[in-house]
mmJSON file of the N, C-alpha and C atoms, coordinates in Angstrom:
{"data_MODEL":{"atom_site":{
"group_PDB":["ATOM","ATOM","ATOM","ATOM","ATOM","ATOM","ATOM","ATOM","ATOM","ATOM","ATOM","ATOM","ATOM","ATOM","ATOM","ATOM","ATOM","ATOM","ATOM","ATOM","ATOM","ATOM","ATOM","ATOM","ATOM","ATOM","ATOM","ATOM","ATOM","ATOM","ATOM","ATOM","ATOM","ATOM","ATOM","ATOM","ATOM","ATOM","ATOM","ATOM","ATOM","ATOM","ATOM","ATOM","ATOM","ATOM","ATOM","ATOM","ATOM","ATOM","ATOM","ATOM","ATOM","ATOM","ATOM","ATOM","ATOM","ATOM","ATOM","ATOM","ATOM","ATOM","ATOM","ATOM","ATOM","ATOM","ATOM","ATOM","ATOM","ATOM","ATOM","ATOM","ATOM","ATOM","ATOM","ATOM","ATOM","ATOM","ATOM","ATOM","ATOM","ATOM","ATOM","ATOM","ATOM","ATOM","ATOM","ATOM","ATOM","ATOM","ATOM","ATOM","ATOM","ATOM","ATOM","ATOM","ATOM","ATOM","ATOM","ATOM","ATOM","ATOM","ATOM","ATOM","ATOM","ATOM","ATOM","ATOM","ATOM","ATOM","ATOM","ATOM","ATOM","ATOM","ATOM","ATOM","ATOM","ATOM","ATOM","ATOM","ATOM","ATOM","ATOM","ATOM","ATOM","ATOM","ATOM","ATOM","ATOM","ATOM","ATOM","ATOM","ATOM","ATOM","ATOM","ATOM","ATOM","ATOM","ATOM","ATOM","ATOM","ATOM","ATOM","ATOM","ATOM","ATOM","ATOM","ATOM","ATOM","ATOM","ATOM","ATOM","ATOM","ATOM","ATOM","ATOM","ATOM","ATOM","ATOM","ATOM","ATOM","ATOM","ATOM","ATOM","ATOM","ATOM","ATOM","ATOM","ATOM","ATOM","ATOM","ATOM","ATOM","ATOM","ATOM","ATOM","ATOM","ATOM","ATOM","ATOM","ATOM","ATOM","ATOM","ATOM","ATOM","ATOM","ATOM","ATOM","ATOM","ATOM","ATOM","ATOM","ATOM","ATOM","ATOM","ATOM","ATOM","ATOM","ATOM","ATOM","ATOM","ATOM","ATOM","ATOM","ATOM","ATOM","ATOM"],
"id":[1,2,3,4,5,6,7,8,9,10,11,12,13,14,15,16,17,18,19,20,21,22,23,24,25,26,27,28,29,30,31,32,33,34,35,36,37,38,39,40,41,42,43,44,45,46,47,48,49,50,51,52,53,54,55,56,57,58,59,60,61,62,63,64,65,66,67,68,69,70,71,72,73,74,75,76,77,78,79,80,81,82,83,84,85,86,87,88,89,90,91,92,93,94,95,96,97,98,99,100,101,102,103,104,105,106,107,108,109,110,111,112,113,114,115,116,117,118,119,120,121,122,123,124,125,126,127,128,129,130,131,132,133,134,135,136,137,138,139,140,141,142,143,144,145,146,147,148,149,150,151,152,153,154,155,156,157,158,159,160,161,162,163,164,165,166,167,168,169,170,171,172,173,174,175,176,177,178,179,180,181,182,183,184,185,186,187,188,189,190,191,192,193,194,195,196,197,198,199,200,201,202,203,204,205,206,207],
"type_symbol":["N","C","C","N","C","C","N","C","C","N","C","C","N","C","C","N","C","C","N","C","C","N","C","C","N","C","C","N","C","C","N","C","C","N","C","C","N","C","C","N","C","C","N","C","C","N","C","C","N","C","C","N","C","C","N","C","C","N","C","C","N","C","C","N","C","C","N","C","C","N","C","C","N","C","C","N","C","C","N","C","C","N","C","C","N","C","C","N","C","C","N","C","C","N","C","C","N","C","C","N","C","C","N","C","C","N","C","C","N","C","C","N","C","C","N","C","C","N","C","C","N","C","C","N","C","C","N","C","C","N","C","C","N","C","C","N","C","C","N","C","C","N","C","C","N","C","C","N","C","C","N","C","C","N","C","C","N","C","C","N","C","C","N","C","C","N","C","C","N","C","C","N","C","C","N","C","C","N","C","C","N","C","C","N","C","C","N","C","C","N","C","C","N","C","C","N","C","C","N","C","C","N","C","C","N","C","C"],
"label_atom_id":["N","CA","C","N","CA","C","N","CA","C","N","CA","C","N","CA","C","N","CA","C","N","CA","C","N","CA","C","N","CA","C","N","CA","C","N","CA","C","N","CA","C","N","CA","C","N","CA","C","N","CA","C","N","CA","C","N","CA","C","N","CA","C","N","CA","C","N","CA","C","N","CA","C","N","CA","C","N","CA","C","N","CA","C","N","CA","C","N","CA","C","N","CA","C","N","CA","C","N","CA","C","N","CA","C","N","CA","C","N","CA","C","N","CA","C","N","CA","C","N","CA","C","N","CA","C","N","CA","C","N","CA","C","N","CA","C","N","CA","C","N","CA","C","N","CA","C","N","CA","C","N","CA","C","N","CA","C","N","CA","C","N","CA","C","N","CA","C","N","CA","C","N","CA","C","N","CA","C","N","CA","C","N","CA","C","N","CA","C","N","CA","C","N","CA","C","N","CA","C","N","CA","C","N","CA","C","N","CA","C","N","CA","C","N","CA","C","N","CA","C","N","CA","C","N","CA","C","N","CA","C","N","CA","C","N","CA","C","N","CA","C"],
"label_alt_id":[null,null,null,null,null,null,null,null,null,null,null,null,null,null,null,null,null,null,null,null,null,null,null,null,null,null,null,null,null,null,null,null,null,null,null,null,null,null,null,null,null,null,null,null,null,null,null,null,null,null,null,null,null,null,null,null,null,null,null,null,null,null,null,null,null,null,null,null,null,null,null,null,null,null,null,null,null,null,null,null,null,null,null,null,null,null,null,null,null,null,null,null,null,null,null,null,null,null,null,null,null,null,null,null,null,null,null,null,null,null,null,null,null,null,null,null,null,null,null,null,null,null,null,null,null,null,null,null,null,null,null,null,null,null,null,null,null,null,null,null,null,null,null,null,null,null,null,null,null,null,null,null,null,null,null,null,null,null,null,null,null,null,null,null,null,null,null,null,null,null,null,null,null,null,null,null,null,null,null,null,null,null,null,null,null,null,null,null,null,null,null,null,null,null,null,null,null,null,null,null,null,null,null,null,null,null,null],
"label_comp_id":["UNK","UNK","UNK","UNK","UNK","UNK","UNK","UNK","UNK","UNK","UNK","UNK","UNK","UNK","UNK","UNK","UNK","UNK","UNK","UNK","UNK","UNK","UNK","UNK","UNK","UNK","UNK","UNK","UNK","UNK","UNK","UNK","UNK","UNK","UNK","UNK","UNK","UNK","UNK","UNK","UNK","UNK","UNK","UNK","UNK","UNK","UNK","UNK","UNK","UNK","UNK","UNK","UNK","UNK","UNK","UNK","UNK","UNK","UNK","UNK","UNK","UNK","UNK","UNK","UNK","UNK","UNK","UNK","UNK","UNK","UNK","UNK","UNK","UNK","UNK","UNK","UNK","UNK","UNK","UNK","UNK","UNK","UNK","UNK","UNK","UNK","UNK","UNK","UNK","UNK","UNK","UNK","UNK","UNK","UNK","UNK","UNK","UNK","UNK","UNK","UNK","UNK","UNK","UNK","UNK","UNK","UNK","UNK","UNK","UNK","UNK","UNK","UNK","UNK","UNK","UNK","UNK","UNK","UNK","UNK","UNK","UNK","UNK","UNK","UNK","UNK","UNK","UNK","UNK","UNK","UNK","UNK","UNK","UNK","UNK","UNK","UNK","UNK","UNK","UNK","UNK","UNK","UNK","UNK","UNK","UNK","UNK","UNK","UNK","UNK","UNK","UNK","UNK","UNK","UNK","UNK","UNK","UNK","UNK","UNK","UNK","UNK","UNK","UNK","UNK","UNK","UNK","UNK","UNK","UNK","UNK","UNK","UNK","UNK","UNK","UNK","UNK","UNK","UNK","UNK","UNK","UNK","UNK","UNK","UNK","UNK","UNK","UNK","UNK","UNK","UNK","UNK","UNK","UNK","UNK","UNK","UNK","UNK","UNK","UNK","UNK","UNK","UNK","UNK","UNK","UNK","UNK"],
"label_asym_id":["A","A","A","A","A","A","A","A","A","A","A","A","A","A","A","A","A","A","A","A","A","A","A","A","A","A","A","A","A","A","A","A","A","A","A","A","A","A","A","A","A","A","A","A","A","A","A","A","A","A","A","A","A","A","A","A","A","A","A","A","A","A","A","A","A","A","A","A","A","A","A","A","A","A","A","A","A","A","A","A","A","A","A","A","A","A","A","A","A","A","A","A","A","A","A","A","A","A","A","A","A","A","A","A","A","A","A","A","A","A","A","A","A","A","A","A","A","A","A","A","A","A","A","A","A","A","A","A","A","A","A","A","A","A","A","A","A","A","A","A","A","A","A","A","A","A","A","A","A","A","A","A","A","A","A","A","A","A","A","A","A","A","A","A","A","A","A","A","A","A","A","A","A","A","A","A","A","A","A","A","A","A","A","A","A","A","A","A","A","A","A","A","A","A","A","A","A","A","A","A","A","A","A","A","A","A","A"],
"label_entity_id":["1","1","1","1","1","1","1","1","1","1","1","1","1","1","1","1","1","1","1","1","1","1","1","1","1","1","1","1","1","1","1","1","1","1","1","1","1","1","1","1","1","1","1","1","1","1","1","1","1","1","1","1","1","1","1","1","1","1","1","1","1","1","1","1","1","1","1","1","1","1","1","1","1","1","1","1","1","1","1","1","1","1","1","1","1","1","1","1","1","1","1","1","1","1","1","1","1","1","1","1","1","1","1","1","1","1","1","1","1","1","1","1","1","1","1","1","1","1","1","1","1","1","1","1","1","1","1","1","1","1","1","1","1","1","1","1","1","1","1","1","1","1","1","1","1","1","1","1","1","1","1","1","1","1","1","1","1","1","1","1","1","1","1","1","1","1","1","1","1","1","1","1","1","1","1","1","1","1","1","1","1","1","1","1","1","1","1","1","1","1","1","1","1","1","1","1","1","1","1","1","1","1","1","1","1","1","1"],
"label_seq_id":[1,1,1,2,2,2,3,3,3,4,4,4,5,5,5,6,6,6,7,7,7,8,8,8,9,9,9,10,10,10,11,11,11,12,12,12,13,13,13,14,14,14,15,15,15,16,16,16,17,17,17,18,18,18,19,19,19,20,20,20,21,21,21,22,22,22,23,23,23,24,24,24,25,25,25,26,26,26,27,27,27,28,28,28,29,29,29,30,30,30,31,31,31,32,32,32,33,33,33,34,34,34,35,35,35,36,36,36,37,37,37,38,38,38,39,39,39,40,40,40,41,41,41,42,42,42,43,43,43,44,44,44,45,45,45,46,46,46,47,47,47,48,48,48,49,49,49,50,50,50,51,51,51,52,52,52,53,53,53,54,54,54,55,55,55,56,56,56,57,57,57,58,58,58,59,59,59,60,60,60,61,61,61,62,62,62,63,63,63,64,64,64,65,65,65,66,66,66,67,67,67,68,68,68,69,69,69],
"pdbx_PDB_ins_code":[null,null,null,null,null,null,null,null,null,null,null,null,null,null,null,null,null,null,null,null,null,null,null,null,null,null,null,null,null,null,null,null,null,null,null,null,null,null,null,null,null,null,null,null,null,null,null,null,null,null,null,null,null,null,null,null,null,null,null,null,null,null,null,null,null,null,null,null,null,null,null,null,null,null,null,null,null,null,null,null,null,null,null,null,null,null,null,null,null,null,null,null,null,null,null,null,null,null,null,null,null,null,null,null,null,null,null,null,null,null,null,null,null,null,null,null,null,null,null,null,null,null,null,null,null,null,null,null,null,null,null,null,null,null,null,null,null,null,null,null,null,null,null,null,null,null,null,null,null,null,null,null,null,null,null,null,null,null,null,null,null,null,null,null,null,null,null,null,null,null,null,null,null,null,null,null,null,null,null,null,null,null,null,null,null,null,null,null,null,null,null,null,null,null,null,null,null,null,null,null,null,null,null,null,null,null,null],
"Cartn_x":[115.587,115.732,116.533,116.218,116.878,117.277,118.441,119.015,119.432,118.964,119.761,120.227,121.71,121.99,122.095,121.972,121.517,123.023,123.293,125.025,125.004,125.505,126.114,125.974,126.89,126.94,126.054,124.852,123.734,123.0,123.029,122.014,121.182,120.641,120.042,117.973,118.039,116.784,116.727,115.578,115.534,114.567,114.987,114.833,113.483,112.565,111.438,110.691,110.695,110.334,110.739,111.192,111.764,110.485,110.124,109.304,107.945,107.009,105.464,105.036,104.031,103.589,102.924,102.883,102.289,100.875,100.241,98.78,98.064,98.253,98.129,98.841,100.225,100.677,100.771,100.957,100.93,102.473,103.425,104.206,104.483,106.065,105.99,107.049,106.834,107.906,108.943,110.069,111.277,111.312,111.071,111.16,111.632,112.316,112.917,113.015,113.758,114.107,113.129,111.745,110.875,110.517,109.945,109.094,107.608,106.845,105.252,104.389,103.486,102.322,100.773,101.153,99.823,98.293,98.416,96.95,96.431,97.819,97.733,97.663,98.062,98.425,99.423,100.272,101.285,102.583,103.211,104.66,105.885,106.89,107.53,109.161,109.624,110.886,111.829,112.871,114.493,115.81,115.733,117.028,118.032,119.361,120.768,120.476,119.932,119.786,118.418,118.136,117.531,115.839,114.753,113.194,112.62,111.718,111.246,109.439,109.384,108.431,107.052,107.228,105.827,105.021,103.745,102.325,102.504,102.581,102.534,103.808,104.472,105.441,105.307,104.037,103.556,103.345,103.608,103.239,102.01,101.255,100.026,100.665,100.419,100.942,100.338,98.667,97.508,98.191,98.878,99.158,100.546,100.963,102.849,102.719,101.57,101.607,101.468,101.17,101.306,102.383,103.526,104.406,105.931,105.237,106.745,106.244,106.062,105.628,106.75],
"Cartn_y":[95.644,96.888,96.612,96.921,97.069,98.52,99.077,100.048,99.701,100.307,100.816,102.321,101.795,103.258,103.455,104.719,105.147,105.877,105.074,105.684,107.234,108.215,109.366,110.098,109.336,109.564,108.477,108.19,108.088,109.668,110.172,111.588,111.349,109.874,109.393,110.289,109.851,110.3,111.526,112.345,113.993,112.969,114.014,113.305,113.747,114.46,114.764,113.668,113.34,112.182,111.553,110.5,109.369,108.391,108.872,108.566,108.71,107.709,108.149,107.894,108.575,108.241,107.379,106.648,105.103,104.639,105.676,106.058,106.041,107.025,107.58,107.004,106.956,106.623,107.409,108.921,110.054,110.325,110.971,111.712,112.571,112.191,113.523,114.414,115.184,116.239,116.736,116.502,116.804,118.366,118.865,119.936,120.254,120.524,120.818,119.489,118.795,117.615,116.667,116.668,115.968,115.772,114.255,114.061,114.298,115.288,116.074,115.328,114.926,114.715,115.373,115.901,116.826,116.438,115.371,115.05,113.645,113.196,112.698,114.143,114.828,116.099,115.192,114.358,113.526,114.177,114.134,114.593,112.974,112.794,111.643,112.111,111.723,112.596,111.586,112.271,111.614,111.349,110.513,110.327,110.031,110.838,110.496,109.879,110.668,110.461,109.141,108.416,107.984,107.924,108.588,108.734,107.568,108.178,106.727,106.772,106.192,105.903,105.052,104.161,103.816,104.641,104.438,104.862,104.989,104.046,104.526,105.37,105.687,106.661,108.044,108.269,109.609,110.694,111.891,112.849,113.569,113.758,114.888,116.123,117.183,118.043,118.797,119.201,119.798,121.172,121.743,123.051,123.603,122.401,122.287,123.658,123.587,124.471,126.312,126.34,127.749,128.255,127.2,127.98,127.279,126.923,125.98,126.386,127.412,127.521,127.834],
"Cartn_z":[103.625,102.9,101.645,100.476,99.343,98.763,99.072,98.526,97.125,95.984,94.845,94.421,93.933,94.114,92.161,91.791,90.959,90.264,88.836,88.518,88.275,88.719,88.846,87.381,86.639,85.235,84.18,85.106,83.765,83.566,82.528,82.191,81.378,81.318,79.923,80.443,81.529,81.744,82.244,82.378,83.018,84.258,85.086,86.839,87.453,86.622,86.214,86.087,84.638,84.469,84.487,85.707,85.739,86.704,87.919,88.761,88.287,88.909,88.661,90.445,90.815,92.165,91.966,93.003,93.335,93.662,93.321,93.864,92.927,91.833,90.733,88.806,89.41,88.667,87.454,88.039,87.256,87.498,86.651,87.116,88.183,88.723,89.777,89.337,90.126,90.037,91.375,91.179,91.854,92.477,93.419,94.301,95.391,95.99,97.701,98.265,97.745,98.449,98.407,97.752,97.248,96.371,95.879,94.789,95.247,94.108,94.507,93.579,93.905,92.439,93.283,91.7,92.009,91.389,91.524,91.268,92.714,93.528,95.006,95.654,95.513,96.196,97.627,97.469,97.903,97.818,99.206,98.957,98.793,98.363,98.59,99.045,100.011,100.764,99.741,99.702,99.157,100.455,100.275,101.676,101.054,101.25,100.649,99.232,98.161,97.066,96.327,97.446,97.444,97.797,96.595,97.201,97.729,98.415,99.146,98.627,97.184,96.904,97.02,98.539,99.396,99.399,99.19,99.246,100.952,101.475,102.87,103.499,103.379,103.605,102.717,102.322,101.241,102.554,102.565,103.316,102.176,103.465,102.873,102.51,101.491,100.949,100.483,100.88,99.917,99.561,100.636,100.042,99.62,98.889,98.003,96.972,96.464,95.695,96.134,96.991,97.76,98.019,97.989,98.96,97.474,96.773,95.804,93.957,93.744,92.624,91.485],
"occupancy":[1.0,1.0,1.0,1.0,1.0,1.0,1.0,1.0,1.0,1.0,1.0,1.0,1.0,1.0,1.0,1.0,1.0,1.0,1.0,1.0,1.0,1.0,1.0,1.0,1.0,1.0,1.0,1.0,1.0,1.0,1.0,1.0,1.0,1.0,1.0,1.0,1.0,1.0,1.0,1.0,1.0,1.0,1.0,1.0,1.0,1.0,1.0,1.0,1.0,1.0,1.0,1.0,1.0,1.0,1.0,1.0,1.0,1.0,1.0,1.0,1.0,1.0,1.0,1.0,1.0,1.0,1.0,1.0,1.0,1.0,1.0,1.0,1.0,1.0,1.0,1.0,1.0,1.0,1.0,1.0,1.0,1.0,1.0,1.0,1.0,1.0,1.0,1.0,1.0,1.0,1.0,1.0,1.0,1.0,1.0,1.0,1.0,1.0,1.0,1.0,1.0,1.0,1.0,1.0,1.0,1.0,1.0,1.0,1.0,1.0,1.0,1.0,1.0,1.0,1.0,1.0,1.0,1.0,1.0,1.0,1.0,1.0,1.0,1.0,1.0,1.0,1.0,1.0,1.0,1.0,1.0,1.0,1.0,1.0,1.0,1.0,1.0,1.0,1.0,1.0,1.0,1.0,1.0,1.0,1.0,1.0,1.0,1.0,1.0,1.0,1.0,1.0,1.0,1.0,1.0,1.0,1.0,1.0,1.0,1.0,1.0,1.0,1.0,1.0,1.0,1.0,1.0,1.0,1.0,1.0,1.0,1.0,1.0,1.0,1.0,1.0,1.0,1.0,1.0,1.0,1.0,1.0,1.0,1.0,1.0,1.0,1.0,1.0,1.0,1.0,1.0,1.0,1.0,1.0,1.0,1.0,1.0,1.0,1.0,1.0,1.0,1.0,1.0,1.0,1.0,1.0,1.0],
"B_iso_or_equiv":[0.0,0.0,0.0,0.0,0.0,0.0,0.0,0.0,0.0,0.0,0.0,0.0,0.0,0.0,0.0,0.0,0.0,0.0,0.0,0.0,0.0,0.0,0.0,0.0,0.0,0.0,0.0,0.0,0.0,0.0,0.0,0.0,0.0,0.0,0.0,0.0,0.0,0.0,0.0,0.0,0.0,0.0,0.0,0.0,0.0,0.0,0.0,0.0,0.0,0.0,0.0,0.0,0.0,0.0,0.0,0.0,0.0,0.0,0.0,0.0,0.0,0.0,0.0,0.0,0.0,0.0,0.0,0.0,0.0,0.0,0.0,0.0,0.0,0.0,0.0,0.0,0.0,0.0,0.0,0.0,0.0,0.0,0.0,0.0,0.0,0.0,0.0,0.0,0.0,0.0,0.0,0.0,0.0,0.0,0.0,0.0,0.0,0.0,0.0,0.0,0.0,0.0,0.0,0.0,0.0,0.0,0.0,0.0,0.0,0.0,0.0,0.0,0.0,0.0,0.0,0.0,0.0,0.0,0.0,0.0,0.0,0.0,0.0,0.0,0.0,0.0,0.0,0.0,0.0,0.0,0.0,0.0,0.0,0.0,0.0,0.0,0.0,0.0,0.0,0.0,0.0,0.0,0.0,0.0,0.0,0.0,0.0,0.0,0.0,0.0,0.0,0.0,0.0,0.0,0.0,0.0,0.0,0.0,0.0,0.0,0.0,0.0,0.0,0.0,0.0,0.0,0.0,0.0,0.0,0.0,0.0,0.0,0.0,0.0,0.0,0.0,0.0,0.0,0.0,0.0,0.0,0.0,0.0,0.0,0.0,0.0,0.0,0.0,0.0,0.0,0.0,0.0,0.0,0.0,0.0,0.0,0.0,0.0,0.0,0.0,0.0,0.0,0.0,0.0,0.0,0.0,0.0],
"pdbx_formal_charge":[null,null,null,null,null,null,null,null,null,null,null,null,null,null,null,null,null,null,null,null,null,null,null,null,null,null,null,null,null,null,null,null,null,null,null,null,null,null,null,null,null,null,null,null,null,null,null,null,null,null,null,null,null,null,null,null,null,null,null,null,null,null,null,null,null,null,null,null,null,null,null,null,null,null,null,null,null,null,null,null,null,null,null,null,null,null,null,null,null,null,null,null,null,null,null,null,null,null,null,null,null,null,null,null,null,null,null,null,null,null,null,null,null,null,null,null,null,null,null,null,null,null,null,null,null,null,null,null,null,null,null,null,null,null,null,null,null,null,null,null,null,null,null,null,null,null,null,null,null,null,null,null,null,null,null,null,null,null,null,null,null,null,null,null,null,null,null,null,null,null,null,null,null,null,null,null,null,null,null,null,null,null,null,null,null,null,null,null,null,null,null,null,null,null,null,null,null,null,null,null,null,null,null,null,null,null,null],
"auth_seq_id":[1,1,1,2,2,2,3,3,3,4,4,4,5,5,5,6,6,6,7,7,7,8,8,8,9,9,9,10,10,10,11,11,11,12,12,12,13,13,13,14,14,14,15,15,15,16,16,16,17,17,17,18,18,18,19,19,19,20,20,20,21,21,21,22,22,22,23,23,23,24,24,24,25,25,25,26,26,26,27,27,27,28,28,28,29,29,29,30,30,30,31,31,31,32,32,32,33,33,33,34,34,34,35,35,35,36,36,36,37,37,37,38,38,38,39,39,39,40,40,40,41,41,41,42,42,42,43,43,43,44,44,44,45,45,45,46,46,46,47,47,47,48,48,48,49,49,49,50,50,50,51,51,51,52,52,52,53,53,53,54,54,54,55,55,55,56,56,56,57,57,57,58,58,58,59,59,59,60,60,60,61,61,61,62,62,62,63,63,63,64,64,64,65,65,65,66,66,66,67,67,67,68,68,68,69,69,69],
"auth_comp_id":["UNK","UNK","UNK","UNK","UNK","UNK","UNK","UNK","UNK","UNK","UNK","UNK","UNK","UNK","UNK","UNK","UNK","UNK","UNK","UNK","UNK","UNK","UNK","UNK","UNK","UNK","UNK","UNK","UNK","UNK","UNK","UNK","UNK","UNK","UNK","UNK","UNK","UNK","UNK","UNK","UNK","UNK","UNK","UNK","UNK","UNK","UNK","UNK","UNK","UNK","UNK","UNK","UNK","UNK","UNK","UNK","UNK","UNK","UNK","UNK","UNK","UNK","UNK","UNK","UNK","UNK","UNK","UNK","UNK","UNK","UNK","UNK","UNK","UNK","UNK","UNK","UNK","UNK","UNK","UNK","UNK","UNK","UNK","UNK","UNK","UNK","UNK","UNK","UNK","UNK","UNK","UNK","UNK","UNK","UNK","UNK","UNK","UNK","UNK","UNK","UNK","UNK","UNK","UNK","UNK","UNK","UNK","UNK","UNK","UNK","UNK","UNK","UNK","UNK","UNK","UNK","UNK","UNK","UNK","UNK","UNK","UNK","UNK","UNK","UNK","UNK","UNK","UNK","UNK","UNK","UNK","UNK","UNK","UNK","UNK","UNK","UNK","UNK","UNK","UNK","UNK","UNK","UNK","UNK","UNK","UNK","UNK","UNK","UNK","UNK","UNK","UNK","UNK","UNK","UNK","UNK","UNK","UNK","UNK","UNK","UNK","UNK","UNK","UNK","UNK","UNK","UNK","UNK","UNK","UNK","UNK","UNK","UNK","UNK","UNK","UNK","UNK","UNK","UNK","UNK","UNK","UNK","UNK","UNK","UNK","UNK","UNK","UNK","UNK","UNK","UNK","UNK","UNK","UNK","UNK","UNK","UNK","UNK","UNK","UNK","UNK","UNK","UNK","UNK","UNK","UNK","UNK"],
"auth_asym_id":["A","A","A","A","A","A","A","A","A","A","A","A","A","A","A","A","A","A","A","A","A","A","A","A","A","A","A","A","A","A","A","A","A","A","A","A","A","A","A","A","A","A","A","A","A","A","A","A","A","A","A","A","A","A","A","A","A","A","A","A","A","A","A","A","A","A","A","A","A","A","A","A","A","A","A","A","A","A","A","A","A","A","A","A","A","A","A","A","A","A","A","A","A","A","A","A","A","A","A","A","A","A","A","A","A","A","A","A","A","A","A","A","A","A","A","A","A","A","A","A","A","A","A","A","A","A","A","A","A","A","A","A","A","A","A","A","A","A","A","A","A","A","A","A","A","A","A","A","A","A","A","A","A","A","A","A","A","A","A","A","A","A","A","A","A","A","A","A","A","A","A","A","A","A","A","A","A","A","A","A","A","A","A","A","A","A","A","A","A","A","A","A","A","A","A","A","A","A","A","A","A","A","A","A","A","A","A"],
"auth_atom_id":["N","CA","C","N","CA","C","N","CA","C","N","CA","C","N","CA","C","N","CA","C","N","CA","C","N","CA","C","N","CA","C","N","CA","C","N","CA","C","N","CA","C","N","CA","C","N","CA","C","N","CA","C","N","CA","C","N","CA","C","N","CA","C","N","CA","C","N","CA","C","N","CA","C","N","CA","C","N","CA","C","N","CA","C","N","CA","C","N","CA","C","N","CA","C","N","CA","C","N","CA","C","N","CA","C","N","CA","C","N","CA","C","N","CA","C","N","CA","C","N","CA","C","N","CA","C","N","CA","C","N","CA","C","N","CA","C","N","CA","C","N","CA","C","N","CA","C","N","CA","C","N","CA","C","N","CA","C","N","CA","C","N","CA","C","N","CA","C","N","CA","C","N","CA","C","N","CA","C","N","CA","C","N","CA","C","N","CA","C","N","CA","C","N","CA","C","N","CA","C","N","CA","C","N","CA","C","N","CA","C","N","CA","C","N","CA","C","N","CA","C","N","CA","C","N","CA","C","N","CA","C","N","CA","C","N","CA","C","N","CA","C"],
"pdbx_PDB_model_num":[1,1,1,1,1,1,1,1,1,1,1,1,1,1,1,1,1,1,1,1,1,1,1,1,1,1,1,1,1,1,1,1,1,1,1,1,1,1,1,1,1,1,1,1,1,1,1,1,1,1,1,1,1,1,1,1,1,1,1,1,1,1,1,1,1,1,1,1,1,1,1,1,1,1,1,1,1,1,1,1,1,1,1,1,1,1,1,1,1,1,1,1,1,1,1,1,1,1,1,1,1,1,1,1,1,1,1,1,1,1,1,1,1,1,1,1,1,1,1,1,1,1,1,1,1,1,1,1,1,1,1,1,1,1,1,1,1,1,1,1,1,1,1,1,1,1,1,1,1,1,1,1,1,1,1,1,1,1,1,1,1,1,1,1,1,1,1,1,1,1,1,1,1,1,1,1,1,1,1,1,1,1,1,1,1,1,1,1,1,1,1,1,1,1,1,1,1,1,1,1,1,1,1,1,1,1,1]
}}}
């Protein structure tokens, strides 16, 4: 396992765009404790500050947008 931890007081990037999904390689977007991309329709969970951006650790998410608008 390789943990990196991410400095506190960098604000250089918006946390938006910082990530792309791994599938796609589209941007995601930061929501309820997840990174979403909506063109995987892929959820990606964050643990203790840390997302866990594996393709195989992606939760299905077809309907993020119903309920997170």
């Amino acid at each position: 396992i390789l943990v990196i931890k991410k400095d506190p007081d960098d604000s250089i990037h918006n946390d938006n765009e910082l990530f792309v999904c791994p599938i796609t390689h589209t941007a995601l977007r930061k929501k309820d404790g997840i990174y979403y991309s909506d063109d995987a329709l892929q959820g990606y969970l964050i643990f203790n500050d840390v997302a866990c951006l594996l393709s195989d650790y992606a939760i299905v998410a077809t309907h993020f947008n119903d309920f997170n608008n």
